[in-house]
């Protein structure tokens, strides 16, 4: 594991209105890494999907806590974990398949697929009845500093 250079921890109720807060907070934190606009959008999209999954699937009929941690690691790597203590996922591999959802007709079942397409690495750990942790990692391209 690479050394952590900086980190933040956020905890909030599983209200859908908090998804935008989490996405924006992580993007603001990641801004110190000088990401491209494309990298920043990728991060925001993946975090949005992970937080929405925790809210919608972790706590379908009850309010609970969602914990988001973001770390800047050596090598210009951003790591974001989204954790809930909700109902958990009985079959993680099945849940990671495109189009699979437990959220009803209005859900696309593409959350994990979207996260995988925008991040370099995604890990999902879940225990039914205990909750789920999704860890996202992205190595940001080094940017050449312009001199005046």
Short mmCIF file of C-alpha atoms in Angstrom, two decimals:
data_model
loop_
_atom_site.label_atom_id
_atom_site.label_comp_id
_atom_site.label_asym_id
_atom_site.label_seq_id
_atom_site.Cartn_x
_atom_site.Cartn_y
_atom_site.Cartn_z
CA UNK A 1 0.00 0.00 0.00
CA UNK A 2 1.28 3.41 -0.90
CA UNK A 3 1.88 6.09 1.69
CA UNK A 4 -1.02 8.46 2.37
CA UNK A 5 -0.08 12.10 1.77
CA UNK A 6 -3.42 13.69 2.74
CA UNK A 7 -6.98 12.55 3.52
CA UNK A 8 -10.53 13.57 4.38
CA UNK A 9 -13.39 11.73 6.06
CA UNK A 10 -17.07 12.58 5.59
CA UNK A 11 -20.08 11.02 7.29
CA UNK A 12 -23.68 11.84 6.42
CA UNK A 13 -27.20 10.43 6.46
CA UNK A 14 -28.30 8.31 3.53
CA UNK A 15 -30.48 11.04 2.03
CA UNK A 16 -30.31 11.41 -1.74
CA UNK A 17 -29.72 15.15 -1.29
CA UNK A 18 -26.31 14.31 0.23
CA UNK A 19 -25.04 12.59 -2.93
CA UNK A 20 -24.21 15.94 -4.59
CA UNK A 21 -22.45 17.08 -1.41
CA UNK A 22 -20.22 13.98 -1.35
CA UNK A 23 -19.41 14.23 -5.06
CA UNK A 24 -18.52 17.91 -4.79
CA UNK A 25 -16.52 17.52 -1.57
CA UNK A 26 -14.37 14.74 -3.05
CA UNK A 27 -13.86 16.77 -6.24
CA UNK A 28 -12.77 19.81 -4.20
CA UNK A 29 -10.36 17.64 -2.22
CA UNK A 30 -8.97 16.06 -5.42
CA UNK A 31 -8.45 19.51 -6.98
CA UNK A 32 -5.20 19.89 -5.02
CA UNK A 33 -3.80 17.12 -7.23
CA UNK A 34 -4.21 19.40 -10.26
CA UNK A 35 -6.38 16.97 -12.25
CA UNK A 36 -7.53 17.64 -15.78
CA UNK A 37 -11.20 18.54 -16.17
CA UNK A 38 -11.75 15.08 -17.63
CA UNK A 39 -10.14 13.37 -14.63
CA UNK A 40 -12.22 15.49 -12.27
CA UNK A 41 -15.43 14.56 -14.10
CA UNK A 42 -14.45 10.87 -13.98
CA UNK A 43 -13.92 11.10 -10.21
CA UNK A 44 -17.20 12.94 -9.66
CA UNK A 45 -19.15 10.41 -11.73
CA UNK A 46 -17.66 7.38 -9.96
CA UNK A 47 -18.17 8.87 -6.48
CA UNK A 48 -21.74 9.79 -7.39
CA UNK A 49 -22.46 6.20 -8.43
CA UNK A 50 -20.88 4.70 -5.31
CA UNK A 51 -22.73 7.05 -2.94
CA UNK A 52 -26.03 6.56 -4.78
CA UNK A 53 -25.60 2.78 -4.48
CA UNK A 54 -25.00 3.09 -0.72
CA UNK A 55 -28.12 5.23 -0.31
CA UNK A 56 -30.48 3.34 -2.63
CA UNK A 57 -29.35 -0.24 -2.10
CA UNK A 58 -27.71 -0.13 1.33
CA UNK A 59 -30.62 1.59 3.03
CA UNK A 60 -33.68 1.05 0.80
CA UNK A 61 -36.33 1.84 3.42
CA UNK A 62 -34.43 3.40 6.30
CA UNK A 63 -31.97 6.20 6.98
CA UNK A 64 -28.44 5.15 7.83
CA UNK A 65 -24.92 6.53 7.79
CA UNK A 66 -22.67 6.73 4.75
CA UNK A 67 -18.93 7.16 5.30
CA UNK A 68 -16.75 8.57 2.52
CA UNK A 69 -12.97 8.67 2.82
CA UNK A 70 -10.69 10.18 0.21
CA UNK A 71 -6.91 9.81 0.29
CA UNK A 72 -4.12 11.19 -1.81
CA UNK A 73 -1.43 8.53 -2.00
CA UNK A 74 2.14 8.51 -3.26
CA UNK A 75 2.42 8.36 -7.02
CA UNK A 76 -0.43 10.83 -7.60
CA UNK A 77 -3.11 8.24 -6.78
CA UNK A 78 -6.53 9.20 -5.44
CA UNK A 79 -8.32 6.55 -3.39
CA UNK A 80 -11.96 6.98 -2.39
CA UNK A 81 -13.92 4.54 -0.22
CA UNK A 82 -17.67 4.66 0.26
CA UNK A 83 -18.98 2.59 3.15
CA UNK A 84 -22.46 1.84 4.45
CA UNK A 85 -23.65 -0.40 7.24
CA UNK A 86 -26.81 -1.33 5.38
CA UNK A 87 -28.21 -4.57 4.09
CA UNK A 88 -25.11 -5.68 2.18
CA UNK A 89 -24.82 -7.52 -1.12
CA UNK A 90 -25.45 -11.30 -1.07
CA UNK A 91 -23.62 -11.93 -4.38
CA UNK A 92 -21.05 -9.22 -5.27
CA UNK A 93 -20.11 -10.82 -8.61
CA UNK A 94 -23.75 -10.89 -9.71
CA UNK A 95 -24.26 -7.30 -8.52
CA UNK A 96 -21.27 -6.18 -10.63
CA UNK A 97 -22.85 -7.52 -13.82
CA UNK A 98 -24.21 -4.83 -16.17
CA UNK A 99 -27.97 -4.33 -15.96
CA UNK A 100 -28.32 -6.12 -12.59
CA UNK A 101 -30.21 -4.06 -10.01
CA UNK A 102 -32.19 -4.50 -6.82
CA UNK A 103 -33.47 -0.93 -7.04
CA UNK A 104 -36.57 -1.39 -9.20
CA UNK A 105 -37.46 -0.37 -12.75
CA UNK A 106 -36.14 3.18 -12.44
CA UNK A 107 -32.58 1.88 -11.85
CA UNK A 108 -30.32 0.99 -14.78
CA UNK A 109 -28.09 -1.54 -13.02
CA UNK A 110 -25.03 0.16 -14.50
CA UNK A 111 -23.49 1.66 -11.31
CA UNK A 112 -20.53 -0.70 -10.94
CA UNK A 113 -19.94 -0.72 -14.71
CA UNK A 114 -19.82 3.08 -14.72
CA UNK A 115 -17.44 3.14 -11.74
CA UNK A 116 -15.15 0.62 -13.47
CA UNK A 117 -15.09 2.65 -16.69
CA UNK A 118 -14.06 5.90 -14.96
CA UNK A 119 -11.57 4.60 -12.38
CA UNK A 120 -8.41 2.50 -12.66
CA UNK A 121 -9.42 0.08 -9.91
CA UNK A 122 -12.60 -0.78 -8.03
CA UNK A 123 -12.94 -3.19 -5.11
CA UNK A 124 -16.22 -4.22 -3.47
CA UNK A 125 -16.40 -5.85 -0.06
CA UNK A 126 -19.79 -6.72 1.37
CA UNK A 127 -21.34 -8.81 4.11
CA UNK A 128 -25.11 -9.35 4.03
CA UNK A 129 -26.71 -7.59 6.98
CA UNK A 130 -23.50 -5.70 7.81
CA UNK A 131 -22.88 -3.37 4.87
CA UNK A 132 -20.74 -2.67 1.86
CA UNK A 133 -17.49 -0.84 1.14
CA UNK A 134 -16.61 0.25 -2.38
CA UNK A 135 -13.02 1.40 -2.92
CA UNK A 136 -12.15 3.40 -6.02
CA UNK A 137 -8.63 4.26 -7.20
CA UNK A 138 -7.41 6.53 -9.96
CA UNK A 139 -3.86 7.52 -10.87
CA UNK A 140 -3.88 11.07 -12.13
CA UNK A 141 -1.59 12.08 -14.96
CA UNK A 142 1.32 14.26 -13.87
CA UNK A 143 0.82 17.78 -15.18
CA UNK A 144 3.67 19.88 -16.42
CA UNK A 145 3.77 23.18 -14.57
CA UNK A 146 4.01 26.23 -16.77
CA UNK A 147 6.56 28.84 -15.82
CA UNK A 148 5.97 32.53 -16.33
#
